[in-house]
Amino acid sequence: MKRAWVLLLAIISMLALPVSVLAEDGAVVDTGDTSFIILSAALVFLMTPGLALFYGGMVRKKNVLSTVMHSFILMGVSSVLWVLIGFSLAFGTDHAGIIGSLEWIGLSGVGMEPNGDYSSTIPFLLFMAFQMMFTIITPAIISGSVAERMRFPAFLGFMVLWLLVVYYPLAHSVWGVGGFLREMGALDFAGGTVVHISSGVTGLVAALILGKRKGHGKEPMAPHQLPMTVLGAGLLWFGWFGFNAGSALGANGLAAMALVTTNTSAAAGALAWMATEWIHRGKPTILGAASGAIAGLVAITPGAGFVTPMSSLIIGLVGGAICYFGVSVLKAKLGYDDSLDAFGCHGIGGIWGALATGIFASASVGGTDGLLYGNAAQVGIQAIGVAVTIVLAVVATFVIMKLVGIFTPLRVTAEEEETGLDISLHGEEAYPDFIGSGYLPTIVSAAKAVGVSAPSGQPGK
């Protein structure tokens, strides 16, 4: 009987501990790392619905569903394209340092065993899935710049081409084995260049080509639902822990460091934006605090696994302040209509974060020193990565927009814009007038039943 209890306790102990499983080629699948990256992938996936809420609350109520639709539909488009061809182009065998091969098209050869080049302790299939979440949210960020005026067919066509021409080559160049920016030594822990600079700059160029929204600068275009935006910002902050900590690709000390630097920079960004706005405009706002948190998160993304917590504090403080001026001062002076400030937060914040990584990187954290630790050359390498990303995004966006414009109009008509894209493009309303939609008789009957005066007025008023 005693032996049976000992055996039972031994089995329970084995089940409670992380397990390493040998793959067929001898590579080790670690169940602890695998569980962590599955969770991280789910967190990053949650960021896109969070972004939909963040953006949706900032537009006028006649355009909220079309804005949310941009992010939601990209969860489908980007996922399918990534499985079919995107992953292979981004991480397949290198060609000229800028693009991968087609060897993993349709995920052929991407199995449950690890691939030592990218993920030595998690299934290669899981690495693919984790990276897929980044390719979902990146084009969704762009949608913030073109909100309230871009036609849906043009939006879909543009995003498919943009992923093929910009995102996949850039991801390969920075993260793929043999990628020329990776070989040069450019540091981008979780997507400062690949995700944020590329999407922010693309958004600015697309907004300039589309032109300003009807009435921009003349009519009020205040956010219609700030609680929705703040909820979205909170989900983004929460999901960003998977975005950055998960990029360590294991449940380890580097993941812990990335989590701490991420939260520190976000908090500092929120405080910096609020303080700057308070001084500049006389009042702190919740929209400003939420935007500052996003700016801090963007700024720390490339350096989350390369800098110390105190460095992340500085990165977040500067990121929050400069993004505020980008949104509140620079945009007004230059007169462009970046609807929801994708460039102001992601473009400017991403550029600062990439350069700051070259300044604050410490070998004690990520294996590479930056300017403050005697390696001034790293700032130059980071600047090259930023420049390459900007040039690719600008040129490709201009060409793709013009190409798509040949086949379908890019912009809605003036009448459609006045009506709102929810009704004119999708035939839906986010906030229908319930009294004017057939509910008045029910309300009248209920009021009479309890002896209350029935509501008066015409339906729809």
CSV table of C-alpha atoms in Angstrom, one decimal:
chain,number,residue,atom,x,y,z
A,1,MET,CA,0.0,0.0,0.0
A,2,LYS,CA,2.8,2.3,0.9
A,3,ARG,CA,4.5,1.7,-2.4
A,4,ALA,CA,1.3,2.5,-4.3
A,5,TRP,CA,1.1,5.9,-2.6
A,6,VAL,CA,4.8,6.6,-3.4
A,7,LEU,CA,4.2,5.7,-7.0
A,8,LEU,CA,1.0,7.9,-7.2
A,9,LEU,CA,2.9,10.9,-5.7
A,10,ALA,CA,5.7,10.4,-8.2
A,11,ILE,CA,3.3,10.4,-11.1
A,12,ILE,CA,1.6,13.6,-9.9
A,13,SER,CA,5.0,15.3,-9.4
A,14,MET,CA,6.0,14.4,-12.9
A,15,LEU,CA,2.8,15.8,-14.4
A,16,ALA,CA,3.2,19.0,-12.4
A,17,LEU,CA,6.7,19.8,-13.7
A,18,PRO,CA,7.6,21.2,-17.1
A,19,VAL,CA,8.4,18.4,-19.6
A,20,SER,CA,10.9,18.3,-22.4
A,21,VAL,CA,9.9,16.2,-25.4
A,22,LEU,CA,12.4,15.0,-28.0
A,23,ALA,CA,11.4,15.6,-31.6
A,24,GLU,CA,12.4,13.2,-34.3
A,25,ASP,CA,15.5,15.1,-35.3
A,26,GLY,CA,16.7,15.3,-31.7
A,27,ALA,CA,15.5,18.9,-31.1
A,28,VAL,CA,13.8,19.5,-27.7
A,29,VAL,CA,10.2,20.6,-27.3
A,30,ASP,CA,9.8,22.3,-23.9
A,31,THR,CA,6.3,22.2,-22.7
A,32,GLY,CA,6.8,25.3,-20.5
A,33,ASP,CA,8.1,27.4,-23.3
A,34,THR,CA,5.4,26.0,-25.6
A,35,SER,CA,2.6,26.9,-23.1
A,36,PHE,CA,4.0,30.4,-22.7
A,37,ILE,CA,4.1,31.1,-26.4
A,38,ILE,CA,0.6,29.7,-27.0
A,39,LEU,CA,-0.6,32.2,-24.3
A,40,SER,CA,1.5,35.0,-25.8
A,41,ALA,CA,0.1,34.3,-29.3
A,42,ALA,CA,-3.4,34.6,-27.9
A,43,LEU,CA,-2.6,37.9,-26.2
A,44,VAL,CA,-1.2,39.4,-29.4
A,45,PHE,CA,-4.3,38.2,-31.2
A,46,LEU,CA,-6.5,40.0,-28.6
A,47,MET,CA,-4.7,43.2,-29.5
A,48,THR,CA,-6.4,43.5,-32.9
A,49,PRO,CA,-9.9,43.6,-31.4
A,50,GLY,CA,-8.5,46.0,-28.9
A,51,LEU,CA,-7.2,48.2,-31.7
A,52,ALA,CA,-10.7,48.0,-33.3
A,53,LEU,CA,-12.2,49.4,-30.1
A,54,PHE,CA,-9.4,52.0,-29.7
A,55,TYR,CA,-10.0,53.3,-33.2
A,56,GLY,CA,-13.8,52.8,-33.2
A,57,GLY,CA,-14.3,55.1,-30.2
A,58,MET,CA,-12.3,57.9,-31.9
A,59,VAL,CA,-14.3,58.2,-35.1
A,60,ARG,CA,-17.7,59.8,-35.5
A,61,LYS,CA,-20.7,57.5,-34.7
A,62,LYS,CA,-21.7,57.2,-38.4
A,63,ASN,CA,-18.3,55.5,-39.2
A,64,VAL,CA,-17.7,53.3,-36.1
A,65,LEU,CA,-18.7,50.0,-37.8
A,66,SER,CA,-16.7,50.6,-40.9
A,67,THR,CA,-13.7,51.4,-38.7
A,68,VAL,CA,-14.1,48.3,-36.6
A,69,MET,CA,-14.6,46.3,-39.8
A,70,HIS,CA,-11.1,47.3,-41.0
A,71,SER,CA,-9.4,45.6,-38.1
A,72,PHE,CA,-11.8,42.6,-37.8
A,73,ILE,CA,-11.6,41.6,-41.5
A,74,LEU,CA,-7.8,41.7,-41.4
A,75,MET,CA,-7.9,39.0,-38.8
A,76,GLY,CA,-9.2,36.8,-41.7
A,77,VAL,CA,-7.3,38.2,-44.7
A,78,SER,CA,-3.9,38.3,-43.0
A,79,SER,CA,-4.3,34.9,-41.4
A,80,VAL,CA,-5.2,33.1,-44.7
A,81,LEU,CA,-2.5,34.9,-46.7
A,82,TRP,CA,0.1,34.1,-44.0
A,83,VAL,CA,-0.7,30.4,-44.1
A,84,LEU,CA,-0.8,30.2,-47.9
A,85,ILE,CA,2.4,32.2,-48.7
A,86,GLY,CA,3.3,34.8,-46.2
A,87,PHE,CA,5.2,32.7,-43.6
A,88,SER,CA,7.4,31.2,-46.3
A,89,LEU,CA,8.2,34.5,-47.8
A,90,ALA,CA,9.1,36.0,-44.4
A,91,PHE,CA,11.0,33.1,-42.9
A,92,GLY,CA,11.9,30.7,-45.8
A,93,THR,CA,15.4,30.1,-47.1
A,94,ASP,CA,17.0,33.5,-47.9
A,95,HIS,CA,17.2,35.1,-51.3
A,96,ALA,CA,19.4,38.1,-51.6
A,97,GLY,CA,18.8,39.1,-48.0
A,98,ILE,CA,15.4,40.5,-48.7
A,99,ILE,CA,12.9,37.7,-49.2
A,100,GLY,CA,12.4,34.0,-48.3
A,101,SER,CA,11.7,31.1,-50.6
A,102,LEU,CA,8.4,29.3,-51.4
A,103,GLU,CA,9.6,26.1,-49.7
A,104,TRP,CA,7.0,26.4,-46.9
A,105,ILE,CA,4.1,27.5,-49.1
A,106,GLY,CA,0.8,26.3,-47.6
A,107,LEU,CA,2.8,25.4,-44.5
A,108,SER,CA,4.4,22.5,-46.3
A,109,GLY,CA,7.2,21.3,-44.0
A,110,VAL,CA,6.2,23.4,-41.1
A,111,GLY,CA,5.5,20.8,-38.4
A,112,MET,CA,5.2,20.1,-34.7
A,113,GLU,CA,9.0,19.8,-34.2
A,114,PRO,CA,11.2,22.8,-33.5
A,115,ASN,CA,13.3,24.6,-36.1
A,116,GLY,CA,16.6,25.4,-34.6
A,117,ASP,CA,17.1,28.5,-36.7
A,118,TYR,CA,14.1,30.2,-35.1
A,119,SER,CA,12.6,28.3,-32.2
A,120,SER,CA,14.7,25.7,-30.5
A,121,THR,CA,12.3,24.7,-27.8
A,122,ILE,CA,8.8,25.3,-29.3
A,123,PRO,CA,7.1,23.6,-32.3
A,124,PHE,CA,7.9,25.4,-35.6
A,125,LEU,CA,4.1,25.5,-36.2
A,126,LEU,CA,3.7,27.5,-33.0
A,127,PHE,CA,6.5,29.9,-34.1
A,128,MET,CA,4.5,30.4,-37.3
A,129,ALA,CA,1.3,31.1,-35.4
A,130,PHE,CA,2.9,33.6,-33.0
A,131,GLN,CA,4.4,35.5,-36.0
A,132,MET,CA,1.0,35.4,-37.7
A,133,MET,CA,-0.5,37.6,-35.0
A,134,PHE,CA,2.0,40.3,-35.9
A,135,THR,CA,1.0,40.2,-39.5
A,136,ILE,CA,-2.6,40.6,-38.5
A,137,ILE,CA,-2.3,43.8,-36.4
A,138,THR,CA,0.3,45.6,-38.6
A,139,PRO,CA,-2.0,46.4,-41.5
A,140,ALA,CA,-4.8,47.1,-39.0
A,141,ILE,CA,-2.7,50.0,-37.6
A,142,ILE,CA,-2.6,51.5,-41.1
A,143,SER,CA,-6.4,51.7,-41.1
A,144,GLY,CA,-6.3,54.5,-38.5
A,145,SER,CA,-4.9,56.9,-41.1
A,146,VAL,CA,-7.5,56.3,-43.8
A,147,ALA,CA,-10.5,56.0,-41.6
A,148,GLU,CA,-13.8,57.6,-42.5
A,149,ARG,CA,-13.1,58.0,-46.2
A,150,MET,CA,-11.5,54.9,-47.9
A,151,ARG,CA,-13.7,52.5,-49.9
A,152,PHE,CA,-13.8,49.0,-48.6
A,153,PRO,CA,-12.8,47.2,-51.9
A,154,ALA,CA,-9.8,49.5,-52.3
A,155,PHE,CA,-8.9,48.9,-48.6
A,156,LEU,CA,-8.9,45.1,-49.1
A,157,GLY,CA,-6.9,45.3,-52.3
A,158,PHE,CA,-4.3,47.6,-50.9
A,159,MET,CA,-3.8,45.5,-47.7
A,160,VAL,CA,-3.2,42.3,-49.6
A,161,LEU,CA,-0.6,43.9,-51.9
A,162,TRP,CA,1.0,45.8,-49.0
A,163,LEU,CA,1.5,42.6,-47.1
A,164,LEU,CA,3.2,41.0,-50.1
A,165,VAL,CA,5.3,43.9,-51.1
A,166,VAL,CA,6.2,45.5,-47.7
A,167,TYR,CA,5.5,43.4,-44.7
A,168,TYR,CA,6.9,40.0,-45.8
A,169,PRO,CA,10.2,41.3,-47.3
A,170,LEU,CA,10.7,43.6,-44.3
A,171,ALA,CA,10.1,40.8,-41.8
A,172,HIS,CA,12.5,38.6,-43.6
A,173,SER,CA,15.2,41.4,-43.8
A,174,VAL,CA,15.0,42.1,-40.1
A,175,TRP,CA,14.1,38.7,-38.5
A,176,GLY,CA,14.7,36.0,-41.2
A,177,VAL,CA,17.9,34.0,-41.3
A,178,GLY,CA,20.1,35.7,-43.9
A,179,GLY,CA,18.1,38.9,-43.9
A,180,PHE,CA,20.4,41.8,-44.7
A,181,LEU,CA,19.3,44.0,-41.8
A,182,ARG,CA,19.6,41.1,-39.4
A,183,GLU,CA,23.1,40.3,-40.8
A,184,MET,CA,24.0,44.0,-40.4
A,185,GLY,CA,23.2,43.8,-36.7
A,186,ALA,CA,20.0,45.9,-36.6
A,187,LEU,CA,18.1,45.3,-33.3
A,188,ASP,CA,14.3,45.0,-33.4
A,189,PHE,CA,13.1,42.8,-30.6
A,190,ALA,CA,9.4,42.8,-31.4
A,191,GLY,CA,8.7,45.0,-34.3
A,192,GLY,CA,9.7,48.6,-34.1
A,193,THR,CA,10.6,48.7,-37.7
A,194,VAL,CA,8.7,45.8,-39.1
A,195,VAL,CA,5.4,46.7,-37.4
A,196,HIS,CA,5.3,50.3,-36.2
A,197,ILE,CA,7.4,52.4,-38.5
A,198,SER,CA,6.2,50.5,-41.6
A,199,SER,CA,2.5,50.9,-40.7
A,200,GLY,CA,2.8,54.5,-39.4
A,201,VAL,CA,4.7,55.8,-42.5
A,202,THR,CA,2.4,53.8,-44.8
A,203,GLY,CA,-0.6,55.4,-43.1
A,204,LEU,CA,0.7,58.9,-43.6
A,205,VAL,CA,1.4,58.4,-47.3
A,206,ALA,CA,-2.0,56.8,-47.9
A,207,ALA,CA,-3.7,59.6,-46.0
A,208,LEU,CA,-1.9,62.2,-48.2
A,209,ILE,CA,-3.0,60.4,-51.4
A,210,LEU,CA,-6.6,60.1,-50.3
A,211,GLY,CA,-6.8,63.7,-49.2
A,212,LYS,CA,-8.5,65.2,-46.1
A,213,ARG,CA,-11.9,64.2,-44.8
A,214,LYS,CA,-14.8,66.4,-45.9
A,215,GLY,CA,-15.0,69.3,-43.5
A,216,HIS,CA,-11.6,68.5,-41.9
A,217,GLY,CA,-10.4,71.6,-40.0
A,218,LYS,CA,-13.9,73.2,-40.4
A,219,GLU,CA,-16.3,70.9,-38.7
A,220,PRO,CA,-15.9,69.2,-35.3
A,221,MET,CA,-14.7,65.6,-35.6
A,222,ALA,CA,-14.4,64.7,-31.9
A,223,PRO,CA,-14.4,61.1,-30.7
A,224,HIS,CA,-17.9,59.7,-30.3
A,225,GLN,CA,-17.2,57.1,-27.6
A,226,LEU,CA,-14.2,57.7,-25.4
A,227,PRO,CA,-14.9,54.8,-23.0
A,228,MET,CA,-14.7,52.5,-26.0
A,229,THR,CA,-11.3,53.9,-26.8
A,230,VAL,CA,-10.0,53.6,-23.3
A,231,LEU,CA,-11.2,50.0,-23.1
A,232,GLY,CA,-9.3,49.4,-26.4
A,233,ALA,CA,-6.2,51.0,-25.0
A,234,GLY,CA,-6.4,48.7,-22.0
A,235,LEU,CA,-6.7,45.6,-24.1
A,236,LEU,CA,-3.7,46.8,-26.2
A,237,TRP,CA,-1.6,47.3,-23.1
A,238,PHE,CA,-2.6,43.9,-21.8
A,239,GLY,CA,-1.9,42.2,-25.1
A,240,TRP,CA,1.4,43.9,-25.5
A,241,PHE,CA,2.8,41.8,-22.8
A,242,GLY,CA,2.5,38.8,-25.2
A,243,PHE,CA,3.7,41.0,-28.0
A,244,ASN,CA,7.0,41.8,-26.3
A,245,ALA,CA,7.6,39.2,-23.6
A,246,GLY,CA,6.5,36.5,-26.1
A,247,SER,CA,9.2,37.6,-28.5
A,248,ALA,CA,11.7,36.0,-26.1
A,249,LEU,CA,10.3,32.7,-27.5
A,250,GLY,CA,10.5,31.1,-24.1
A,251,ALA,CA,9.5,31.3,-20.5
A,252,ASN,CA,12.8,32.7,-19.3
A,253,GLY,CA,14.6,35.7,-17.8
A,254,LEU,CA,14.6,37.6,-21.1
A,255,ALA,CA,10.8,37.3,-21.2
A,256,ALA,CA,10.5,38.7,-17.7
A,257,MET,CA,12.8,41.6,-18.6
A,258,ALA,CA,10.7,42.4,-21.7
A,259,LEU,CA,7.5,42.3,-19.6
A,260,VAL,CA,8.9,44.8,-17.1
A,261,THR,CA,10.4,47.2,-19.7
A,262,THR,CA,7.1,47.1,-21.6
A,263,ASN,CA,5.0,48.0,-18.6
A,264,THR,CA,7.5,50.7,-17.4
A,265,SER,CA,7.6,52.4,-20.8
A,266,ALA,CA,3.8,52.3,-21.2
A,267,ALA,CA,3.3,53.9,-17.8
A,268,ALA,CA,5.9,56.5,-18.4
A,269,GLY,CA,4.4,57.3,-21.8
A,270,ALA,CA,1.0,57.8,-20.3
A,271,LEU,CA,2.3,60.2,-17.7
A,272,ALA,CA,4.5,62.1,-20.1
A,273,TRP,CA,1.7,62.7,-22.6
A,274,MET,CA,-0.7,63.7,-19.8
A,275,ALA,CA,1.8,66.2,-18.3
A,276,THR,CA,2.8,67.6,-21.7
A,277,GLU,CA,-0.9,68.1,-22.7
A,278,TRP,CA,-1.6,69.6,-19.3
A,279,ILE,CA,1.1,72.2,-19.7
A,280,HIS,CA,0.3,72.9,-23.3
A,281,ARG,CA,-3.5,72.9,-23.3
A,282,GLY,CA,-4.3,73.5,-19.6
A,283,LYS,CA,-6.2,70.3,-19.0
A,284,PRO,CA,-5.3,66.6,-18.8
A,285,THR,CA,-7.5,64.2,-20.8
A,286,ILE,CA,-8.2,60.5,-20.7
A,287,LEU,CA,-7.7,60.3,-24.5
A,288,GLY,CA,-4.3,61.8,-24.0
A,289,ALA,CA,-3.4,59.4,-21.2
A,290,ALA,CA,-4.5,56.4,-23.3
A,291,SER,CA,-2.6,57.7,-26.4
A,292,GLY,CA,0.5,58.2,-24.3
A,293,ALA,CA,0.4,54.6,-23.0
A,294,ILE,CA,0.2,53.5,-26.7
A,295,ALA,CA,3.1,55.8,-27.6
A,296,GLY,CA,5.2,54.3,-24.7
A,297,LEU,CA,4.4,50.8,-25.8
A,298,VAL,CA,5.3,51.5,-29.4
A,299,ALA,CA,8.6,53.2,-28.3
A,300,ILE,CA,9.8,50.2,-26.2
A,301,THR,CA,8.8,47.5,-28.8
A,302,PRO,CA,12.2,47.4,-30.6
A,303,GLY,CA,14.2,47.5,-27.4
A,304,ALA,CA,12.1,45.5,-24.9
A,305,GLY,CA,14.6,42.7,-24.8
A,306,PHE,CA,17.7,44.8,-25.2
A,307,VAL,CA,17.4,47.6,-22.5
A,308,THR,CA,17.2,47.9,-18.8
A,309,PRO,CA,14.1,48.9,-16.8
A,310,MET,CA,15.5,52.4,-16.1
A,311,SER,CA,16.3,52.9,-19.8
A,312,SER,CA,12.8,51.9,-20.7
A,313,LEU,CA,11.5,54.6,-18.3
A,314,ILE,CA,13.4,57.2,-20.3
A,315,ILE,CA,12.3,55.7,-23.6
A,316,GLY,CA,8.7,55.9,-22.5
A,317,LEU,CA,8.9,59.5,-21.1
A,318,VAL,CA,10.5,60.8,-24.3
A,319,GLY,CA,8.1,58.7,-26.5
A,320,GLY,CA,5.0,60.1,-24.8
A,321,ALA,CA,6.2,63.7,-25.1
A,322,ILE,CA,7.3,63.6,-28.8
A,323,CYS,CA,4.3,61.7,-29.9
A,324,TYR,CA,2.1,64.3,-28.3
A,325,PHE,CA,3.8,67.0,-30.2
A,326,GLY,CA,3.6,64.9,-33.4
A,327,VAL,CA,-0.2,64.6,-33.0
A,328,SER,CA,-1.0,68.0,-31.5
A,329,VAL,CA,1.6,70.3,-33.1
A,330,LEU,CA,3.2,68.8,-36.2
A,331,LYS,CA,0.0,67.5,-37.8
A,332,ALA,CA,-1.7,70.9,-37.3
A,333,LYS,CA,1.3,72.8,-38.7
A,334,LEU,CA,1.7,70.6,-41.8
A,335,GLY,CA,-2.1,70.2,-42.3
A,336,TYR,CA,-2.3,66.5,-43.2
A,337,ASP,CA,-5.3,64.4,-42.1
A,338,ASP,CA,-4.0,61.3,-40.3
A,339,SER,CA,-7.4,60.5,-39.0
A,340,LEU,CA,-6.6,58.5,-35.9
A,341,ASP,CA,-2.8,59.3,-35.7
A,342,ALA,CA,-1.3,56.1,-36.8
A,343,PHE,CA,1.7,58.1,-38.0
A,344,GLY,CA,1.8,60.3,-34.9
A,345,CYS,CA,1.9,57.4,-32.5
A,346,HIS,CA,3.3,54.4,-34.5
A,347,GLY,CA,5.5,56.2,-37.0
A,348,ILE,CA,7.1,58.8,-34.8
A,349,GLY,CA,7.1,56.5,-31.7
A,350,GLY,CA,8.6,53.7,-33.7
A,351,ILE,CA,11.4,55.8,-35.1
A,352,TRP,CA,12.3,57.1,-31.7
A,353,GLY,CA,12.2,53.6,-30.2
A,354,ALA,CA,14.4,52.1,-32.9
A,355,LEU,CA,17.0,54.9,-32.4
A,356,ALA,CA,16.7,54.7,-28.7
A,357,THR,CA,17.5,51.0,-28.8
A,358,GLY,CA,20.8,51.9,-30.4
A,359,ILE,CA,21.4,54.3,-27.6
A,360,PHE,CA,20.3,52.3,-24.5
A,361,ALA,CA,21.0,48.7,-25.5
A,362,SER,CA,22.9,46.7,-22.9
A,363,ALA,CA,24.8,43.5,-23.5
A,364,SER,CA,23.8,42.4,-20.0
A,365,VAL,CA,20.2,42.2,-21.2
A,366,GLY,CA,20.2,41.2,-24.9
A,367,GLY,CA,23.8,40.6,-25.8
A,368,THR,CA,24.5,43.9,-27.6
A,369,ASP,CA,25.7,47.2,-26.3
A,370,GLY,CA,24.5,50.6,-27.5
A,371,LEU,CA,25.9,54.1,-27.4
A,372,LEU,CA,25.8,54.5,-23.7
A,373,TYR,CA,27.9,51.4,-23.2
A,374,GLY,CA,30.6,52.3,-25.7
A,375,ASN,CA,29.1,51.0,-29.0
A,376,ALA,CA,28.3,54.2,-30.9
A,377,ALA,CA,28.1,52.3,-34.2
A,378,GLN,CA,24.9,50.7,-33.1
A,379,VAL,CA,23.0,54.0,-33.5
A,380,GLY,CA,24.1,54.2,-37.1
A,381,ILE,CA,23.0,50.6,-37.8
A,382,GLN,CA,19.6,51.4,-36.2
A,383,ALA,CA,19.4,54.6,-38.4
A,384,ILE,CA,20.0,52.5,-41.5
A,385,GLY,CA,17.2,50.1,-40.5
A,386,VAL,CA,14.8,53.1,-40.0
A,387,ALA,CA,15.8,54.7,-43.3
A,388,VAL,CA,15.3,51.4,-45.2
A,389,THR,CA,11.9,50.9,-43.7
A,390,ILE,CA,10.7,54.5,-44.4
A,391,VAL,CA,11.9,54.3,-48.1
A,392,LEU,CA,10.3,50.9,-48.7
A,393,ALA,CA,7.0,52.0,-47.1
A,394,VAL,CA,6.8,55.4,-48.9
A,395,VAL,CA,7.7,54.0,-52.4
A,396,ALA,CA,5.6,50.8,-52.1
A,397,THR,CA,2.6,52.6,-50.7
A,398,PHE,CA,2.5,55.2,-53.4
A,399,VAL,CA,2.8,52.6,-56.2
A,400,ILE,CA,0.2,50.3,-54.6
A,401,MET,CA,-2.3,53.1,-54.0
A,402,LYS,CA,-2.0,54.2,-57.6
A,403,LEU,CA,-2.2,50.6,-58.9
A,404,VAL,CA,-5.4,49.9,-56.9
A,405,GLY,CA,-6.9,53.2,-58.0
A,406,ILE,CA,-6.7,52.0,-61.6
A,407,PHE,CA,-9.2,49.2,-60.8
A,408,THR,CA,-11.5,50.7,-58.2
A,409,PRO,CA,-12.0,54.2,-56.7
A,410,LEU,CA,-9.9,54.7,-53.6
A,411,ARG,CA,-12.2,57.2,-51.9
A,412,VAL,CA,-16.0,57.2,-51.2
A,413,THR,CA,-18.1,59.8,-52.8
A,414,ALA,CA,-19.0,63.1,-51.1
A,415,GLU,CA,-22.5,61.9,-50.5
A,416,GLU,CA,-21.4,58.6,-49.0
A,417,GLU,CA,-19.0,60.4,-46.8
A,418,GLU,CA,-21.7,62.7,-45.6
A,419,THR,CA,-24.1,59.8,-44.9
A,420,GLY,CA,-21.4,57.8,-43.1
A,421,LEU,CA,-19.5,54.7,-44.2
A,422,ASP,CA,-21.6,52.4,-41.9
A,423,ILE,CA,-24.7,53.0,-43.9
A,424,SER,CA,-23.3,53.8,-47.4
A,425,LEU,CA,-20.8,50.9,-47.5
A,426,HIS,CA,-22.1,48.3,-45.1
A,427,GLY,CA,-25.8,49.0,-44.7
A,428,GLU,CA,-25.5,48.9,-40.9
A,429,GLU,CA,-25.9,51.3,-38.0
A,430,ALA,CA,-24.0,51.0,-34.7
A,431,TYR,CA,-26.5,53.0,-32.8
A,432,PRO,CA,-30.0,52.7,-34.4
A,433,ASP,CA,-32.8,54.9,-33.2
A,434,PHE,CA,-34.8,52.3,-31.4
A,435,ILE,CA,-38.0,54.4,-31.1
A,436,GLY,CA,-37.8,55.1,-34.8
A,437,SER,CA,-37.2,51.5,-35.6
A,438,GLY,CA,-40.5,50.0,-34.5
A,439,TYR,CA,-40.1,50.1,-30.7
A,440,LEU,CA,-42.5,53.0,-30.1
A,441,PRO,CA,-45.7,50.9,-30.0
A,442,THR,CA,-44.1,48.6,-27.5
A,443,ILE,CA,-43.1,51.5,-25.3
A,444,VAL,CA,-46.5,53.1,-25.5
A,445,SER,CA,-48.3,49.8,-24.5
A,446,ALA,CA,-45.9,49.3,-21.6
A,447,ALA,CA,-46.4,52.9,-20.4
A,448,LYS,CA,-50.2,52.6,-20.5
A,449,ALA,CA,-50.1,49.3,-18.6
A,450,VAL,CA,-48.4,50.9,-15.6
A,451,GLY,CA,-50.3,54.2,-15.9
A,452,VAL,CA,-47.5,56.3,-17.1
A,453,SER,CA,-47.9,59.0,-19.8
A,454,ALA,CA,-46.9,57.6,-23.2
A,455,PRO,CA,-43.9,59.3,-25.0
A,456,SER,CA,-44.9,61.7,-27.6
A,457,GLY,CA,-43.2,63.0,-30.8
A,458,GLN,CA,-42.6,61.6,-34.2
A,459,PRO,CA,-40.7,58.3,-34.5
A,460,GLY,CA,-37.0,58.9,-35.0
A,461,LYS,CA,-36.9,62.2,-33.1
